[in-house]
Amino acid sequence: AQKVTQAQTEISVVEKEDVTLDCVYETRDTTYYLFWYKQPPSGELVFLIRRNSFDEQNEISGRYSWNFQKSTSSFNFTITASQVVDSAVYFCALSRGSQGNLIFGKGTKLSVKP
Amino acid sequence: GAGVSQTPSNKVTEKGKYVELRCDPISGHTALYWYRQSLGQGPEFLIYFQGTGAADDSGLPNDRFFAVRPEGSVSTLKIQRTERGDSAVYLCASSSGTLYTGELFFGEGSRLTVL
């Protein structure tokens, strides 16, 4: 069965600190997709990244970076030099195979204090 | 606005009542998804439409839940004989492609409280 585990329920950092949000997944599918979404207090989920199972190349987008390691079934997300506006709940999600819908983790609430 | 619109934003009802939640997707988006998010949890898939037809309704928890999208645009999620356990935020999302080719745009959700 597919499963996504975000072990960190809440993280609190001070502005400008780097922070890594962990995501571990379980699947028996050979083709699948992994996602990260941000949910600010307004409640609207915002897409951050999609990665397919054949692409283990790490990605950097501004202050955001993602580390995908199939050997450990992890897809971790790092925010460099965090800002107050980064405060939100972050969700990691896994697709059911290559066509199925998403299974979300329980989310990590990030609080960035000034 | 140009985003996904959901109404009502808040709905309080009594156990046993019937409820309808509406989703207005981004114009031109053929794919529409409903998710349910309980407090402290991640969103849970309910149903997916491609055009007018339900391509995957495997997430609907039981036959009290039903969704339609008659003209391939607006969708309505219908809940009969509501129970307290149905209390959650119901999220709608739309996409011009699939999960794997296009970005999924979410609405702000409809918060349902069943007393």
PDB file of N, CA, C and O in Angstrom, chain A residues 40-73:
ATOM      1  N   PRO A  40      -0.819  27.937   2.965  1.00  0.00           N
ATOM      2  CA  PRO A  40      -0.762  29.091   3.883  1.00  0.00           C
ATOM      3  C   PRO A  40      -2.054  29.157   4.692  1.00  0.00           C
ATOM      4  O   PRO A  40      -2.989  28.394   4.439  1.00  0.00           O
ATOM      5  N   PRO A  41      -2.125  30.070   5.655  1.00  0.00           N
ATOM      6  CA  PRO A  41      -3.326  30.173   6.497  1.00  0.00           C
ATOM      7  C   PRO A  41      -4.630  30.364   5.724  1.00  0.00           C
ATOM      8  O   PRO A  41      -5.690  29.980   6.207  1.00  0.00           O
ATOM      9  N   SER A  42      -4.558  30.913   4.535  1.00  0.00           N
ATOM     10  CA  SER A  42      -5.781  31.097   3.738  1.00  0.00           C
ATOM     11  C   SER A  42      -6.406  29.771   3.340  1.00  0.00           C
ATOM     12  O   SER A  42      -7.579  29.705   2.986  1.00  0.00           O
ATOM     13  N   GLY A  43      -5.618  28.708   3.359  1.00  0.00           N
ATOM     14  CA  GLY A  43      -6.159  27.378   3.104  1.00  0.00           C
ATOM     15  C   GLY A  43      -5.961  26.845   1.696  1.00  0.00           C
ATOM     16  O   GLY A  43      -6.153  25.660   1.450  1.00  0.00           O
ATOM     17  N   GLU A  44      -5.559  27.703   0.785  1.00  0.00           N
ATOM     18  CA  GLU A  44      -5.417  27.280  -0.600  1.00  0.00           C
ATOM     19  C   GLU A  44      -4.087  26.566  -0.807  1.00  0.00           C
ATOM     20  O   GLU A  44      -3.038  27.103  -0.534  1.00  0.00           O
ATOM     21  N   LEU A  45      -4.126  25.352  -1.301  1.00  0.00           N
ATOM     22  CA  LEU A  45      -2.895  24.598  -1.544  1.00  0.00           C
ATOM     23  C   LEU A  45      -2.182  25.148  -2.769  1.00  0.00           C
ATOM     24  O   LEU A  45      -2.796  25.328  -3.825  1.00  0.00           O
ATOM     25  N   VAL A  46      -0.888  25.371  -2.631  1.00  0.00           N
ATOM     26  CA  VAL A  46      -0.083  25.930  -3.711  1.00  0.00           C
ATOM     27  C   VAL A  46       0.958  24.909  -4.138  1.00  0.00           C
ATOM     28  O   VAL A  46       1.730  24.415  -3.324  1.00  0.00           O
ATOM     29  N   PHE A  47       0.956  24.589  -5.428  1.00  0.00           N
ATOM     30  CA  PHE A  47       1.898  23.623  -5.990  1.00  0.00           C
ATOM     31  C   PHE A  47       3.318  24.172  -5.932  1.00  0.00           C
ATOM     32  O   PHE A  47       3.571  25.329  -6.282  1.00  0.00           O
ATOM     33  N   LEU A  48       4.259  23.329  -5.490  1.00  0.00           N
ATOM     34  CA  LEU A  48       5.664  23.737  -5.454  1.00  0.00           C
ATOM     35  C   LEU A  48       6.501  22.954  -6.454  1.00  0.00           C
ATOM     36  O   LEU A  48       7.299  23.540  -7.187  1.00  0.00           O
ATOM     37  N   ILE A  49       6.340  21.631  -6.465  1.00  0.00           N
ATOM     38  CA  ILE A  49       7.177  20.830  -7.349  1.00  0.00           C
ATOM     39  C   ILE A  49       6.535  19.472  -7.614  1.00  0.00           C
ATOM     40  O   ILE A  49       5.778  18.961  -6.793  1.00  0.00           O
ATOM     41  N   ARG A  50       6.822  18.934  -8.785  1.00  0.00           N
ATOM     42  CA  ARG A  50       6.441  17.568  -9.161  1.00  0.00           C
ATOM     43  C   ARG A  50       7.708  16.878  -9.666  1.00  0.00           C
ATOM     44  O   ARG A  50       8.465  17.454 -10.447  1.00  0.00           O
ATOM     45  N   ARG A  51       7.911  15.650  -9.243  1.00  0.00           N
ATOM     46  CA  ARG A  51       9.095  14.905  -9.656  1.00  0.00           C
ATOM     47  C   ARG A  51       8.664  13.484  -9.993  1.00  0.00           C
ATOM     48  O   ARG A  51       7.939  12.867  -9.228  1.00  0.00           O
ATOM     49  N   ASN A  52       9.118  12.930 -11.132  1.00  0.00           N
ATOM     50  CA  ASN A  52       8.760  11.546 -11.436  1.00  0.00           C
ATOM     51  C   ASN A  52       9.846  10.601 -10.938  1.00  0.00           C
ATOM     52  O   ASN A  52      10.980  11.003 -10.692  1.00  0.00           O
ATOM     53  N   SER A  53       9.478   9.349 -10.822  1.00  0.00           N
ATOM     54  CA  SER A  53      10.335   8.356 -10.173  1.00  0.00           C
ATOM     55  C   SER A  53      11.613   8.058 -10.937  1.00  0.00           C
ATOM     56  O   SER A  53      12.532   7.443 -10.397  1.00  0.00           O
ATOM     57  N   PHE A  54      11.691   8.470 -12.180  1.00  0.00           N
ATOM     58  CA  PHE A  54      12.884   8.192 -12.967  1.00  0.00           C
ATOM     59  C   PHE A  54      13.867   9.352 -12.961  1.00  0.00           C
ATOM     60  O   PHE A  54      14.935   9.259 -13.561  1.00  0.00           O
ATOM     61  N   ASP A  55      13.499  10.417 -12.307  1.00  0.00           N
ATOM     62  CA  ASP A  55      14.335  11.599 -12.302  1.00  0.00           C
ATOM     63  C   ASP A  55      14.811  11.899 -10.891  1.00  0.00           C
ATOM     64  O   ASP A  55      14.115  12.559 -10.128  1.00  0.00           O
ATOM     65  N   GLU A  56      15.991  11.420 -10.553  1.00  0.00           N
ATOM     66  CA  GLU A  56      16.513  11.627  -9.212  1.00  0.00           C
ATOM     67  C   GLU A  56      17.375  12.871  -9.098  1.00  0.00           C
ATOM     68  O   GLU A  56      17.996  13.107  -8.073  1.00  0.00           O
ATOM     69  N   GLN A  57      17.413  13.650 -10.129  1.00  0.00           N
ATOM     70  CA  GLN A  57      18.220  14.859 -10.090  1.00  0.00           C
ATOM     71  C   GLN A  57      17.629  15.829  -9.089  1.00  0.00           C
ATOM     72  O   GLN A  57      16.422  16.062  -9.056  1.00  0.00           O
ATOM     73  N   ASN A  58      18.464  16.381  -8.244  1.00  0.00           N
ATOM     74  CA  ASN A  58      17.987  17.368  -7.285  1.00  0.00           C
ATOM     75  C   ASN A  58      17.620  18.659  -8.003  1.00  0.00           C
ATOM     76  O   ASN A  58      18.152  18.962  -9.074  1.00  0.00           O
ATOM     77  N   GLU A  59      16.713  19.381  -7.412  1.00  0.00           N
ATOM     78  CA  GLU A  59      16.253  20.609  -8.059  1.00  0.00           C
ATOM     79  C   GLU A  59      16.357  21.779  -7.101  1.00  0.00           C
ATOM     80  O   GLU A  59      16.119  21.639  -5.902  1.00  0.00           O
ATOM     81  N   ILE A  60      16.719  22.912  -7.672  1.00  0.00           N
ATOM     82  CA  ILE A  60      16.803  24.151  -6.891  1.00  0.00           C
ATOM     83  C   ILE A  60      15.962  25.202  -7.591  1.00  0.00           C
ATOM     84  O   ILE A  60      16.036  25.365  -8.809  1.00  0.00           O
ATOM     85  N   SER A  61      15.155  25.896  -6.783  1.00  0.00           N
ATOM     86  CA  SER A  61      14.371  26.996  -7.316  1.00  0.00           C
ATOM     87  C   SER A  61      14.437  28.141  -6.311  1.00  0.00           C
ATOM     88  O   SER A  61      13.737  28.144  -5.298  1.00  0.00           O
ATOM     89  N   GLY A  62      15.308  29.077  -6.575  1.00  0.00           N
ATOM     90  CA  GLY A  62      15.489  30.187  -5.644  1.00  0.00           C
ATOM     91  C   GLY A  62      15.993  29.688  -4.299  1.00  0.00           C
ATOM     92  O   GLY A  62      17.030  29.025  -4.221  1.00  0.00           O
ATOM     93  N   ARG A  63      15.231  29.955  -3.244  1.00  0.00           N
ATOM     94  CA  ARG A  63      15.636  29.525  -1.899  1.00  0.00           C
ATOM     95  C   ARG A  63      15.196  28.097  -1.600  1.00  0.00           C
ATOM     96  O   ARG A  63      15.498  27.556  -0.542  1.00  0.00           O
ATOM     97  N   TYR A  64      14.453  27.500  -2.511  1.00  0.00           N
ATOM     98  CA  TYR A  64      13.916  26.156  -2.306  1.00  0.00           C
ATOM     99  C   TYR A  64      14.784  25.126  -3.017  1.00  0.00           C
ATOM    100  O   TYR A  64      15.224  25.354  -4.154  1.00  0.00           O
ATOM    101  N   SER A  65      14.969  23.986  -2.390  1.00  0.00           N
ATOM    102  CA  SER A  65      15.656  22.880  -3.053  1.00  0.00           C
ATOM    103  C   SER A  65      15.048  21.565  -2.573  1.00  0.00           C
ATOM    104  O   SER A  65      14.506  21.477  -1.468  1.00  0.00           O
ATOM    105  N   TRP A  66      15.147  20.567  -3.453  1.00  0.00           N
ATOM    106  CA  TRP A  66      14.544  19.266  -3.154  1.00  0.00           C
ATOM    107  C   TRP A  66      15.568  18.180  -3.394  1.00  0.00           C
ATOM    108  O   TRP A  66      16.314  18.220  -4.384  1.00  0.00           O
ATOM    109  N   ASN A  67      15.602  17.215  -2.503  1.00  0.00           N
ATOM    110  CA  ASN A  67      16.533  16.099  -2.591  1.00  0.00           C
ATOM    111  C   ASN A  67      15.732  14.810  -2.665  1.00  0.00           C
ATOM    112  O   ASN A  67      15.085  14.420  -1.697  1.00  0.00           O
ATOM    113  N   PHE A  68      15.781  14.146  -3.831  1.00  0.00           N
ATOM    114  CA  PHE A  68      15.030  12.917  -4.065  1.00  0.00           C
ATOM    115  C   PHE A  68      16.013  11.757  -4.045  1.00  0.00           C
ATOM    116  O   PHE A  68      16.944  11.722  -4.850  1.00  0.00           O
ATOM    117  N   GLN A  69      15.822  10.804  -3.145  1.00  0.00           N
ATOM    118  CA  GLN A  69      16.684   9.637  -3.067  1.00  0.00           C
ATOM    119  C   GLN A  69      15.827   8.379  -3.042  1.00  0.00           C
ATOM    120  O   GLN A  69      15.191   8.068  -2.033  1.00  0.00           O
ATOM    121  N   LYS A  70      15.824   7.656  -4.145  1.00  0.00           N
ATOM    122  CA  LYS A  70      15.024   6.426  -4.230  1.00  0.00           C
ATOM    123  C   LYS A  70      15.547   5.361  -3.285  1.00  0.00           C
ATOM    124  O   LYS A  70      14.782   4.556  -2.763  1.00  0.00           O
ATOM    125  N   SER A  71      16.848   5.365  -3.029  1.00  0.00           N
ATOM    126  CA  SER A  71      17.437   4.327  -2.174  1.00  0.00           C
ATOM    127  C   SER A  71      16.890   4.384  -0.751  1.00  0.00           C
ATOM    128  O   SER A  71      16.811   3.364  -0.061  1.00  0.00           O
ATOM    129  N   THR A  72      16.511   5.559  -0.326  1.00  0.00           N
ATOM    130  CA  THR A  72      15.948   5.720   1.024  1.00  0.00           C
ATOM    131  C   THR A  72      14.475   6.104   0.979  1.00  0.00           C
ATOM    132  O   THR A  72      13.869   6.408   2.002  1.00  0.00           O
ATOM    133  N   SER A  73      13.887   6.108  -0.228  1.00  0.00           N
ATOM    134  CA  SER A  73      12.477   6.491  -0.405  1.00  0.00           C
ATOM    135  C   SER A  73      12.178   7.812   0.270  1.00  0.00           C
ATOM    136  O   SER A  73      11.212   7.957   1.037  1.00  0.00           O
TER     137      SER A  73
END
